[in-house]
């Protein structure tokens, strides 16, 4: 595209061979004796009969218990004898993906930090060291020192500093290089890592440097907060009260009760006793298909695959660190992460949240120009062309899933001659201009493609206006989910998987008390922790 | 007592002198050479107006992102400023229409400038709903208009109702103000020495000759407009409050909003009128027309409306608790005790404690104390809107999307710029138009009734 040459071409040229890369690959393939042609293999996406032999693996000895004990209790190490563990970054791994802005802006599973690598310190240890989040600390091990920003992280082992690798690169590229504070790029943690201690080192001293460094998190962090002590804790306490309502869970005993219904466990609001409310407006009725989603929290492990898949599918822009610090990240799908219990040894719960496609959508009634409307199949559609950008829909969305184009986030790609945009954008999805609202569409472009295919005659389509078989349409997040926690389908088909899940006794509506009638339903998680792994002094179940 | 005819004859001469004095004093402001204080004041206002021009240029070319608004708080300073200015624009109609219908004669000394202030405040307010949209070049879509696509606005949206409420209010206020000014413009036309002023005021005076028939029609029209405007005093800010009340956000979704907003609007409107008139009467030498008793009357209204606003704050919190709605109760606890508590206490101290000083006579009669307190009240009323908008949105139902709004320099510049627009317009008004309704002041001055036994 830019007239460059690939690595294999360079190697070949050094050997005096000017053959283009694709021919080189085809040639190598032919010589490998894998059978068939390179083009056929490329088309299929894999080469048949080349799988690795199945390995026989057995669970190891008693190492797990010892590790658990350390994690729970931690070492009471004093400053000067702290442990430093080196952790791969969930975004850039060891730094090799540092130039990939999608990954840089994907919030870490637990810290929700973007654009930087940090040093994780447990709340107790941070108190003892007098360190708080966004302090730049100097970590000294022997004669080596590293200045890195600290993040107080619930669940981090006491006396152990978790230094995330992968930042502070100087030749990663335009995105990945270490930049100014407002652009991010992180800190070079390899300054501390030697071959003597690849995974961890001990005897570390941590001191504050006195400087502060802004961390861009996509979720309010319990330690990054303002005001006097009541202000700081009032929100945390409320989250603990709301949690059993937002993320519903039960344990094995609770689930064994045949009368268990996740809908009925409603501790935060108590008006569920009064039955469902009535809408002020005439409610829409649906004759045909009714698209819906089910998210099984029991399967979700918060791995972010759905988040990145959605970004790739729907041309969701990367906005950069400064915009993230202003709460303007654009991801249509986010994973809310909450801590429960003792912050030094918390349980973590996660919940993927995107547009719930409410049947009584609060966003729709407040738009002055009717730019967000309901489709006959129950989708909450966004008409970008009609949107003037009052942002009232965003304010009135209790799930806060709407994303506004505060500036022209695609500015660099506006030039039609820019070849990157041909590769970057999904041609089936509108690229939104500045000043318009956007949000999850349930991958409406995939739904439409399936409908068109079903209506068109054979050989390209099914040939008749028949039903779209369950499973024909997968949303991007669903396709990427490794645990199949997300299921999408048609509620008008009683046999579809989503219909079955909507009828499950574990299903519940998020914020159901608002009578928004969301089309996305969650399935409560059933916890069944191994009592032997449960930390001492803490019951396995918590209800 | 002398015979009626004698008294009338004697007092007529005095009355004529008093009337002429009023006319002289008021028209002098508009017709004399520009006073020294005016140019610096106008210069500063123009500089502030320039802030608006520059920040709007930056806003239009870059996007809403130049402000601090975010995906948690879609509205922040933009709508705060809008409601702030609309509120200030309320005193004008109240003074012109409601006090007129209730025959509160003291209003005549302040009604003209209060109406002017209303219009300029509505102008300052009116820019915000347009510029706060992401694509302001399409803001006209909010106005119903026939078009080839058959597209109409969405009438369920309170923003749509806002368009009608504010445009109606602006139209009526301008008509009321201008029509009331016609006789006085004719006076200026007759007294002007320079040709361009004679022509200018002559055009604006619409051929007013002061005949009995003209006066009769004028009085009728004024009464009709007053009657039409009176409901607007209640409706405009009620509709503005619907922007919040009809949403489903805790902190916004309350039935108390319409009366609470109206009381607050009148409260802030009077505070602004007093803030402007005290320097104006001093600088223009109008102390004998805008009397201390008039300022005192405004202070008393501020005590009353301040108490209503304070009561509303209390009731809001009580209902949040009493309703048993956990989300509502959290929003209010968070408002008072959370990260934004500084804003809440700024609001309560300025709006509830400050007006209590008006119980003290000295605070009502010393105009400069009045100005100080009124400025604080307006600060408090700005914070009231900020507290309602920004703190409620900061922590809604999903803790995963909680956040804290920080303004940018462009938020500040836009707000300063809106003051620039307001002050520039007001200074132009104070320089070139009759700042006091001469005809009305004369009609209610004691001399007009001297010896008239039928009153």
PDB file of N, CA, C and O in Angstrom, chain A residues 226 228 231 238 242 269 326-329 334 362 364-368 384-392 394-396 398 400 404 406 433-434, chain B residues 60 62-65 67 69-72 74-75 78 132-135 141 151 154 157 243 247-249 325 330 333 337 339 341 393 397-398 401:
ATOM      1  N   UNK A 226     -12.626  12.404  44.793  1.00  0.00           N
ATOM      2  CA  UNK A 226     -12.417  13.739  45.350  1.00  0.00           C
ATOM      3  C   UNK A 226     -13.222  13.912  46.623  1.00  0.00           C
ATOM      4  O   UNK A 226     -14.082  13.117  46.942  1.00  0.00           O
ATOM      5  N   UNK A 228     -14.161  15.085  50.739  1.00  0.00           N
ATOM      6  CA  UNK A 228     -13.855  14.586  52.077  1.00  0.00           C
ATOM      7  C   UNK A 228     -14.316  13.139  52.194  1.00  0.00           C
ATOM      8  O   UNK A 228     -14.837  12.555  51.250  1.00  0.00           O
ATOM      9  N   UNK A 231     -17.746  11.884  51.029  1.00  0.00           N
ATOM     10  CA  UNK A 231     -17.916  11.910  49.565  1.00  0.00           C
ATOM     11  C   UNK A 231     -17.246  10.718  48.937  1.00  0.00           C
ATOM     12  O   UNK A 231     -17.719  10.164  47.953  1.00  0.00           O
ATOM     13  N   UNK A 238     -22.938   2.659  48.080  1.00  0.00           N
ATOM     14  CA  UNK A 238     -24.122   2.489  47.244  1.00  0.00           C
ATOM     15  C   UNK A 238     -23.912   1.347  46.244  1.00  0.00           C
ATOM     16  O   UNK A 238     -24.828   0.574  45.980  1.00  0.00           O
ATOM     17  N   UNK A 242     -26.262  -1.825  45.513  1.00  0.00           N
ATOM     18  CA  UNK A 242     -26.871  -2.051  44.203  1.00  0.00           C
ATOM     19  C   UNK A 242     -26.440  -3.374  43.573  1.00  0.00           C
ATOM     20  O   UNK A 242     -27.169  -3.944  42.766  1.00  0.00           O
ATOM     21  N   UNK A 269     -34.479  -2.228  44.844  1.00  0.00           N
ATOM     22  CA  UNK A 269     -35.812  -1.648  44.745  1.00  0.00           C
ATOM     23  C   UNK A 269     -36.794  -2.676  45.269  1.00  0.00           C
ATOM     24  O   UNK A 269     -36.610  -3.858  45.069  1.00  0.00           O
ATOM     25  N   UNK A 326     -11.800  12.014  29.997  1.00  0.00           N
ATOM     26  CA  UNK A 326     -13.023  12.812  30.053  1.00  0.00           C
ATOM     27  C   UNK A 326     -14.277  11.960  29.893  1.00  0.00           C
ATOM     28  O   UNK A 326     -15.343  12.474  29.575  1.00  0.00           O
ATOM     29  N   UNK A 327     -14.152  10.670  30.063  1.00  0.00           N
ATOM     30  CA  UNK A 327     -15.292   9.758  29.960  1.00  0.00           C
ATOM     31  C   UNK A 327     -15.941   9.809  28.580  1.00  0.00           C
ATOM     32  O   UNK A 327     -17.156   9.846  28.450  1.00  0.00           O
ATOM     33  N   UNK A 328     -15.109   9.841  27.560  1.00  0.00           N
ATOM     34  CA  UNK A 328     -15.679   9.890  26.216  1.00  0.00           C
ATOM     35  C   UNK A 328     -15.298   8.672  25.387  1.00  0.00           C
ATOM     36  O   UNK A 328     -15.318   8.730  24.159  1.00  0.00           O
ATOM     37  N   UNK A 329     -14.896   7.579  26.034  1.00  0.00           N
ATOM     38  CA  UNK A 329     -14.594   6.392  25.252  1.00  0.00           C
ATOM     39  C   UNK A 329     -15.858   5.980  24.497  1.00  0.00           C
ATOM     40  O   UNK A 329     -16.967   6.180  24.969  1.00  0.00           O
ATOM     41  N   UNK A 334     -19.450  -2.361  26.913  1.00  0.00           N
ATOM     42  CA  UNK A 334     -18.451  -2.229  27.973  1.00  0.00           C
ATOM     43  C   UNK A 334     -18.654  -3.351  28.964  1.00  0.00           C
ATOM     44  O   UNK A 334     -19.721  -3.958  29.019  1.00  0.00           O
ATOM     45  N   UNK A 362     -36.537   4.792  26.856  1.00  0.00           N
ATOM     46  CA  UNK A 362     -36.598   6.172  27.352  1.00  0.00           C
ATOM     47  C   UNK A 362     -35.893   7.160  26.433  1.00  0.00           C
ATOM     48  O   UNK A 362     -36.222   8.337  26.430  1.00  0.00           O
ATOM     49  N   UNK A 364     -36.066   7.244  23.219  1.00  0.00           N
ATOM     50  CA  UNK A 364     -36.843   7.578  22.025  1.00  0.00           C
ATOM     51  C   UNK A 364     -37.811   8.734  22.259  1.00  0.00           C
ATOM     52  O   UNK A 364     -38.036   9.547  21.379  1.00  0.00           O
ATOM     53  N   UNK A 365     -38.388   8.783  23.452  1.00  0.00           N
ATOM     54  CA  UNK A 365     -39.428   9.803  23.672  1.00  0.00           C
ATOM     55  C   UNK A 365     -38.839  11.196  23.828  1.00  0.00           C
ATOM     56  O   UNK A 365     -39.567  12.167  23.720  1.00  0.00           O
ATOM     57  N   UNK A 366     -37.559  11.297  24.114  1.00  0.00           N
ATOM     58  CA  UNK A 366     -37.019  12.625  24.395  1.00  0.00           C
ATOM     59  C   UNK A 366     -36.300  13.257  23.217  1.00  0.00           C
ATOM     60  O   UNK A 366     -35.924  14.426  23.284  1.00  0.00           O
ATOM     61  N   UNK A 367     -36.116  12.516  22.142  1.00  0.00           N
ATOM     62  CA  UNK A 367     -35.412  13.095  20.991  1.00  0.00           C
ATOM     63  C   UNK A 367     -36.335  14.081  20.273  1.00  0.00           C
ATOM     64  O   UNK A 367     -37.420  13.709  19.852  1.00  0.00           O
ATOM     65  N   UNK A 368     -35.918  15.336  20.125  1.00  0.00           N
ATOM     66  CA  UNK A 368     -36.835  16.313  19.515  1.00  0.00           C
ATOM     67  C   UNK A 368     -37.033  16.106  18.014  1.00  0.00           C
ATOM     68  O   UNK A 368     -37.994  16.638  17.462  1.00  0.00           O
ATOM     69  N   UNK A 384     -28.605   8.147  12.037  1.00  0.00           N
ATOM     70  CA  UNK A 384     -27.503   9.109  12.159  1.00  0.00           C
ATOM     71  C   UNK A 384     -27.782  10.379  11.365  1.00  0.00           C
ATOM     72  O   UNK A 384     -27.465  11.472  11.804  1.00  0.00           O
ATOM     73  N   UNK A 385     -28.382  10.224  10.187  1.00  0.00           N
ATOM     74  CA  UNK A 385     -28.601  11.385   9.332  1.00  0.00           C
ATOM     75  C   UNK A 385     -29.540  12.394   9.961  1.00  0.00           C
ATOM     76  O   UNK A 385     -29.501  13.568   9.655  1.00  0.00           O
ATOM     77  N   UNK A 386     -30.417  11.905  10.820  1.00  0.00           N
ATOM     78  CA  UNK A 386     -31.423  12.779  11.386  1.00  0.00           C
ATOM     79  C   UNK A 386     -30.959  13.404  12.695  1.00  0.00           C
ATOM     80  O   UNK A 386     -31.544  14.361  13.182  1.00  0.00           O
ATOM     81  N   UNK A 387     -29.939  12.859  13.285  1.00  0.00           N
ATOM     82  CA  UNK A 387     -29.523  13.287  14.625  1.00  0.00           C
ATOM     83  C   UNK A 387     -28.936  14.697  14.582  1.00  0.00           C
ATOM     84  O   UNK A 387     -28.070  14.985  13.765  1.00  0.00           O
ATOM     85  N   UNK A 388     -29.440  15.579  15.452  1.00  0.00           N
ATOM     86  CA  UNK A 388     -28.826  16.904  15.555  1.00  0.00           C
ATOM     87  C   UNK A 388     -27.892  16.983  16.749  1.00  0.00           C
ATOM     88  O   UNK A 388     -27.184  17.959  16.915  1.00  0.00           O
ATOM     89  N   UNK A 389     -27.918  15.968  17.605  1.00  0.00           N
ATOM     90  CA  UNK A 389     -26.945  15.923  18.695  1.00  0.00           C
ATOM     91  C   UNK A 389     -27.322  16.712  19.929  1.00  0.00           C
ATOM     92  O   UNK A 389     -26.481  17.398  20.497  1.00  0.00           O
ATOM     93  N   UNK A 390     -28.578  16.609  20.372  1.00  0.00           N
ATOM     94  CA  UNK A 390     -28.934  17.291  21.627  1.00  0.00           C
ATOM     95  C   UNK A 390     -28.421  16.518  22.846  1.00  0.00           C
ATOM     96  O   UNK A 390     -28.366  17.056  23.936  1.00  0.00           O
ATOM     97  N   UNK A 391     -28.132  15.254  22.673  1.00  0.00           N
ATOM     98  CA  UNK A 391     -27.626  14.369  23.734  1.00  0.00           C
ATOM     99  C   UNK A 391     -28.650  14.095  24.838  1.00  0.00           C
ATOM    100  O   UNK A 391     -28.305  13.600  25.904  1.00  0.00           O
ATOM    101  N   UNK A 392     -29.907  14.432  24.598  1.00  0.00           N
ATOM    102  CA  UNK A 392     -30.918  14.156  25.615  1.00  0.00           C
ATOM    103  C   UNK A 392     -31.107  12.651  25.768  1.00  0.00           C
ATOM    104  O   UNK A 392     -31.295  12.135  26.867  1.00  0.00           O
ATOM    105  N   UNK A 394     -28.939  10.391  25.546  1.00  0.00           N
ATOM    106  CA  UNK A 394     -27.853   9.880  26.388  1.00  0.00           C
ATOM    107  C   UNK A 394     -28.198  10.108  27.859  1.00  0.00           C
ATOM    108  O   UNK A 394     -28.060   9.216  28.695  1.00  0.00           O
ATOM    109  N   UNK A 395     -28.664  11.340  28.154  1.00  0.00           N
ATOM    110  CA  UNK A 395     -28.995  11.655  29.539  1.00  0.00           C
ATOM    111  C   UNK A 395     -30.112  10.780  30.075  1.00  0.00           C
ATOM    112  O   UNK A 395     -30.181  10.509  31.266  1.00  0.00           O
ATOM    113  N   UNK A 396     -31.018  10.385  29.196  1.00  0.00           N
ATOM    114  CA  UNK A 396     -32.201   9.661  29.672  1.00  0.00           C
ATOM    115  C   UNK A 396     -32.034   8.153  29.594  1.00  0.00           C
ATOM    116  O   UNK A 396     -32.971   7.415  29.880  1.00  0.00           O
ATOM    117  N   UNK A 398     -30.915   4.983  31.188  1.00  0.00           N
ATOM    118  CA  UNK A 398     -30.461   4.558  32.515  1.00  0.00           C
ATOM    119  C   UNK A 398     -29.258   3.623  32.446  1.00  0.00           C
ATOM    120  O   UNK A 398     -28.536   3.488  33.429  1.00  0.00           O
ATOM    121  N   UNK A 400     -26.801   4.037  30.314  1.00  0.00           N
ATOM    122  CA  UNK A 400     -25.684   4.874  29.849  1.00  0.00           C
ATOM    123  C   UNK A 400     -24.864   4.155  28.775  1.00  0.00           C
ATOM    124  O   UNK A 400     -23.663   3.959  28.921  1.00  0.00           O
ATOM    125  N   UNK A 404     -21.502   9.604  22.173  1.00  0.00           N
ATOM    126  CA  UNK A 404     -21.626  10.797  21.343  1.00  0.00           C
ATOM    127  C   UNK A 404     -20.292  11.119  20.676  1.00  0.00           C
ATOM    128  O   UNK A 404     -19.248  11.021  21.312  1.00  0.00           O
ATOM    129  N   UNK A 406     -18.097  13.548  20.112  1.00  0.00           N
ATOM    130  CA  UNK A 406     -17.846  14.903  20.601  1.00  0.00           C
ATOM    131  C   UNK A 406     -17.001  15.713  19.625  1.00  0.00           C
ATOM    132  O   UNK A 406     -17.153  16.913  19.517  1.00  0.00           O
ATOM    133  N   UNK A 433     -20.324  10.762  11.706  1.00  0.00           N
ATOM    134  CA  UNK A 433     -19.640  12.047  11.705  1.00  0.00           C
ATOM    135  C   UNK A 433     -19.741  12.686  13.076  1.00  0.00           C
ATOM    136  O   UNK A 433     -20.463  12.205  13.946  1.00  0.00           O
ATOM    137  N   UNK A 434     -19.028  13.765  13.263  1.00  0.00           N
ATOM    138  CA  UNK A 434     -19.063  14.408  14.571  1.00  0.00           C
ATOM    139  C   UNK A 434     -20.438  15.007  14.833  1.00  0.00           C
ATOM    140  O   UNK A 434     -21.135  15.415  13.911  1.00  0.00           O
TER     141      UNK A 434
ATOM    142  N   UNK B  60     -17.831  25.508  16.683  1.00  0.00           N
ATOM    143  CA  UNK B  60     -18.445  25.075  15.428  1.00  0.00           C
ATOM    144  C   UNK B  60     -17.451  24.324  14.556  1.00  0.00           C
ATOM    145  O   UNK B  60     -17.823  23.446  13.791  1.00  0.00           O
ATOM    146  N   UNK B  62     -14.783  22.586  15.667  1.00  0.00           N
ATOM    147  CA  UNK B  62     -14.187  21.393  16.290  1.00  0.00           C
ATOM    148  C   UNK B  62     -15.235  20.422  16.816  1.00  0.00           C
ATOM    149  O   UNK B  62     -15.094  19.218  16.669  1.00  0.00           O
ATOM    150  N   UNK B  63     -16.252  20.933  17.456  1.00  0.00           N
ATOM    151  CA  UNK B  63     -17.291  20.049  18.000  1.00  0.00           C
ATOM    152  C   UNK B  63     -17.494  20.293  19.476  1.00  0.00           C
ATOM    153  O   UNK B  63     -16.736  21.017  20.127  1.00  0.00           O
ATOM    154  N   UNK B  64     -18.541  19.647  20.005  1.00  0.00           N
ATOM    155  CA  UNK B  64     -18.900  19.800  21.405  1.00  0.00           C
ATOM    156  C   UNK B  64     -17.730  19.377  22.305  1.00  0.00           C
ATOM    157  O   UNK B  64     -17.655  19.760  23.466  1.00  0.00           O
ATOM    158  N   UNK B  65     -16.833  18.590  21.758  1.00  0.00           N
ATOM    159  CA  UNK B  65     -15.693  18.117  22.536  1.00  0.00           C
ATOM    160  C   UNK B  65     -14.824  19.223  23.103  1.00  0.00           C
ATOM    161  O   UNK B  65     -14.031  18.967  23.999  1.00  0.00           O
ATOM    162  N   UNK B  67     -15.855  21.449  24.926  1.00  0.00           N
ATOM    163  CA  UNK B  67     -16.354  21.582  26.290  1.00  0.00           C
ATOM    164  C   UNK B  67     -16.035  20.305  27.072  1.00  0.00           C
ATOM    165  O   UNK B  67     -15.517  19.341  26.537  1.00  0.00           O
ATOM    166  N   UNK B  69     -18.297  18.291  28.413  1.00  0.00           N
ATOM    167  CA  UNK B  69     -19.400  17.311  28.397  1.00  0.00           C
ATOM    168  C   UNK B  69     -18.875  15.939  28.021  1.00  0.00           C
ATOM    169  O   UNK B  69     -17.904  15.818  27.283  1.00  0.00           O
ATOM    170  N   UNK B  70     -19.531  14.908  28.499  1.00  0.00           N
ATOM    171  CA  UNK B  70     -19.023  13.568  28.240  1.00  0.00           C
ATOM    172  C   UNK B  70     -20.168  12.583  28.091  1.00  0.00           C
ATOM    173  O   UNK B  70     -21.341  12.985  28.110  1.00  0.00           O
ATOM    174  N   UNK B  71     -19.822  11.312  27.966  1.00  0.00           N
ATOM    175  CA  UNK B  71     -20.844  10.302  27.718  1.00  0.00           C
ATOM    176  C   UNK B  71     -21.621   9.937  28.972  1.00  0.00           C
ATOM    177  O   UNK B  71     -22.500   9.069  28.928  1.00  0.00           O
ATOM    178  N   UNK B  72     -21.281  10.532  30.094  1.00  0.00           N
ATOM    179  CA  UNK B  72     -22.043  10.333  31.320  1.00  0.00           C
ATOM    180  C   UNK B  72     -22.921  11.551  31.557  1.00  0.00           C
ATOM    181  O   UNK B  72     -24.100  11.440  31.865  1.00  0.00           O
ATOM    182  N   UNK B  74     -24.214  14.269  29.449  1.00  0.00           N
ATOM    183  CA  UNK B  74     -24.393  14.813  28.105  1.00  0.00           C
ATOM    184  C   UNK B  74     -24.601  16.315  28.142  1.00  0.00           C
ATOM    185  O   UNK B  74     -24.315  17.019  27.184  1.00  0.00           O
ATOM    186  N   UNK B  75     -25.166  16.782  29.230  1.00  0.00           N
ATOM    187  CA  UNK B  75     -25.340  18.223  29.408  1.00  0.00           C
ATOM    188  C   UNK B  75     -24.534  18.646  30.616  1.00  0.00           C
ATOM    189  O   UNK B  75     -24.460  17.932  31.607  1.00  0.00           O
ATOM    190  N   UNK B  78     -23.454  23.935  29.292  1.00  0.00           N
ATOM    191  CA  UNK B  78     -24.273  24.473  28.206  1.00  0.00           C
ATOM    192  C   UNK B  78     -25.722  24.680  28.655  1.00  0.00           C
ATOM    193  O   UNK B  78     -26.268  25.772  28.539  1.00  0.00           O
ATOM    194  N   UNK B 132     -25.529  24.076  21.612  1.00  0.00           N
ATOM    195  CA  UNK B 132     -25.154  22.873  22.359  1.00  0.00           C
ATOM    196  C   UNK B 132     -25.421  21.605  21.551  1.00  0.00           C
ATOM    197  O   UNK B 132     -25.015  20.527  21.957  1.00  0.00           O
ATOM    198  N   UNK B 133     -26.101  21.733  20.407  1.00  0.00           N
ATOM    199  CA  UNK B 133     -26.338  20.535  19.604  1.00  0.00           C
ATOM    200  C   UNK B 133     -25.051  20.156  18.878  1.00  0.00           C
ATOM    201  O   UNK B 133     -24.224  21.006  18.570  1.00  0.00           O
ATOM    202  N   UNK B 134     -24.920  18.888  18.613  1.00  0.00           N
ATOM    203  CA  UNK B 134     -23.714  18.403  17.946  1.00  0.00           C
ATOM    204  C   UNK B 134     -23.590  18.938  16.541  1.00  0.00           C
ATOM    205  O   UNK B 134     -22.491  19.149  16.040  1.00  0.00           O
ATOM    206  N   UNK B 135     -24.737  19.118  15.879  1.00  0.00           N
ATOM    207  CA  UNK B 135     -24.702  19.616  14.514  1.00  0.00           C
ATOM    208  C   UNK B 135     -25.628  20.837  14.439  1.00  0.00           C
ATOM    209  O   UNK B 135     -26.766  20.737  13.964  1.00  0.00           O
ATOM    210  N   UNK B 141     -34.138  21.754  12.300  1.00  0.00           N
ATOM    211  CA  UNK B 141     -35.020  20.586  12.205  1.00  0.00           C
ATOM    212  C   UNK B 141     -35.975  20.510  13.385  1.00  0.00           C
ATOM    213  O   UNK B 141     -36.957  19.795  13.352  1.00  0.00           O
ATOM    214  N   UNK B 151     -41.113  14.952   7.090  1.00  0.00           N
ATOM    215  CA  UNK B 151     -40.548  14.734   8.419  1.00  0.00           C
ATOM    216  C   UNK B 151     -41.019  15.812   9.383  1.00  0.00           C
ATOM    217  O   UNK B 151     -40.926  17.002   9.087  1.00  0.00           O
ATOM    218  N   UNK B 154     -40.413  15.546  16.815  1.00  0.00           N
ATOM    219  CA  UNK B 154     -40.993  14.522  17.671  1.00  0.00           C
ATOM    220  C   UNK B 154     -41.672  15.239  18.830  1.00  0.00           C
ATOM    221  O   UNK B 154     -41.003  15.741  19.724  1.00  0.00           O
ATOM    222  N   UNK B 157     -41.079  15.075  22.773  1.00  0.00           N
ATOM    223  CA  UNK B 157     -39.842  15.506  23.442  1.00  0.00           C
ATOM    224  C   UNK B 157     -40.021  16.873  24.079  1.00  0.00           C
ATOM    225  O   UNK B 157     -40.452  17.826  23.423  1.00  0.00           O
ATOM    226  N   UNK B 243     -37.865  19.710  30.686  1.00  0.00           N
ATOM    227  CA  UNK B 243     -36.663  19.097  30.108  1.00  0.00           C
ATOM    228  C   UNK B 243     -36.064  18.095  31.088  1.00  0.00           C
ATOM    229  O   UNK B 243     -35.424  17.128  30.700  1.00  0.00           O
ATOM    230  N   UNK B 247     -37.897  13.407  32.255  1.00  0.00           N
ATOM    231  CA  UNK B 247     -36.925  12.331  32.060  1.00  0.00           C
ATOM    232  C   UNK B 247     -37.136  11.293  33.147  1.00  0.00           C
ATOM    233  O   UNK B 247     -37.940  11.489  34.045  1.00  0.00           O
ATOM    234  N   UNK B 248     -36.367  10.214  33.068  1.00  0.00           N
ATOM    235  CA  UNK B 248     -36.548   9.258  34.165  1.00  0.00           C
ATOM    236  C   UNK B 248     -35.322   9.198  35.074  1.00  0.00           C
ATOM    237  O   UNK B 248     -35.123   8.231  35.782  1.00  0.00           O
ATOM    238  N   UNK B 249     -34.541  10.263  35.056  1.00  0.00           N
ATOM    239  CA  UNK B 249     -33.364  10.262  35.908  1.00  0.00           C
ATOM    240  C   UNK B 249     -33.719  10.662  37.329  1.00  0.00           C
ATOM    241  O   UNK B 249     -34.361  11.689  37.530  1.00  0.00           O
ATOM    242  N   UNK B 325     -37.861   5.419  47.100  1.00  0.00           N
ATOM    243  CA  UNK B 325     -37.162   5.043  45.877  1.00  0.00           C
ATOM    244  C   UNK B 325     -35.655   5.115  46.162  1.00  0.00           C
ATOM    245  O   UNK B 325     -35.100   6.182  46.382  1.00  0.00           O
ATOM    246  N   UNK B 330     -30.535   7.957  46.913  1.00  0.00           N
ATOM    247  CA  UNK B 330     -29.079   8.005  46.750  1.00  0.00           C
ATOM    248  C   UNK B 330     -28.667   9.278  46.013  1.00  0.00           C
ATOM    249  O   UNK B 330     -27.696   9.946  46.383  1.00  0.00           O
ATOM    250  N   UNK B 333     -28.635  12.120  48.465  1.00  0.00           N
ATOM    251  CA  UNK B 333     -27.542  12.030  49.426  1.00  0.00           C
ATOM    252  C   UNK B 333     -26.235  12.357  48.745  1.00  0.00           C
ATOM    253  O   UNK B 333     -25.381  13.063  49.266  1.00  0.00           O
ATOM    254  N   UNK B 337     -23.779  15.157  49.872  1.00  0.00           N
ATOM    255  CA  UNK B 337     -22.566  14.677  50.549  1.00  0.00           C
ATOM    256  C   UNK B 337     -21.490  14.173  49.593  1.00  0.00           C
ATOM    257  O   UNK B 337     -20.372  13.916  50.016  1.00  0.00           O
ATOM    258  N   UNK B 339     -19.239  13.950  45.782  1.00  0.00           N
ATOM    259  CA  UNK B 339     -18.127  14.726  45.245  1.00  0.00           C
ATOM    260  C   UNK B 339     -18.498  16.156  44.902  1.00  0.00           C
ATOM    261  O   UNK B 339     -17.643  17.019  44.812  1.00  0.00           O
ATOM    262  N   UNK B 341     -20.530  18.064  46.686  1.00  0.00           N
ATOM    263  CA  UNK B 341     -21.152  18.741  47.818  1.00  0.00           C
ATOM    264  C   UNK B 341     -20.770  20.221  47.856  1.00  0.00           C
ATOM    265  O   UNK B 341     -21.564  21.055  48.260  1.00  0.00           O
ATOM    266  N   UNK B 393     -26.616  13.759  36.879  1.00  0.00           N
ATOM    267  CA  UNK B 393     -26.159  12.864  35.815  1.00  0.00           C
ATOM    268  C   UNK B 393     -24.897  12.110  36.202  1.00  0.00           C
ATOM    269  O   UNK B 393     -24.609  11.049  35.654  1.00  0.00           O
ATOM    270  N   UNK B 397     -28.049   5.216  37.434  1.00  0.00           N
ATOM    271  CA  UNK B 397     -28.320   3.848  37.873  1.00  0.00           C
ATOM    272  C   UNK B 397     -27.145   2.885  37.736  1.00  0.00           C
ATOM    273  O   UNK B 397     -27.022   1.951  38.518  1.00  0.00           O
ATOM    274  N   UNK B 398     -26.273   3.092  36.732  1.00  0.00           N
ATOM    275  CA  UNK B 398     -25.216   2.118  36.479  1.00  0.00           C
ATOM    276  C   UNK B 398     -23.879   2.632  37.025  1.00  0.00           C
ATOM    277  O   UNK B 398     -23.272   3.528  36.438  1.00  0.00           O
ATOM    278  N   UNK B 401     -20.865   3.461  34.893  1.00  0.00           N
ATOM    279  CA  UNK B 401     -20.765   4.714  34.160  1.00  0.00           C
ATOM    280  C   UNK B 401     -21.013   5.874  35.116  1.00  0.00           C
ATOM    281  O   UNK B 401     -21.967   6.639  34.963  1.00  0.00           O
TER     282      UNK B 401
END
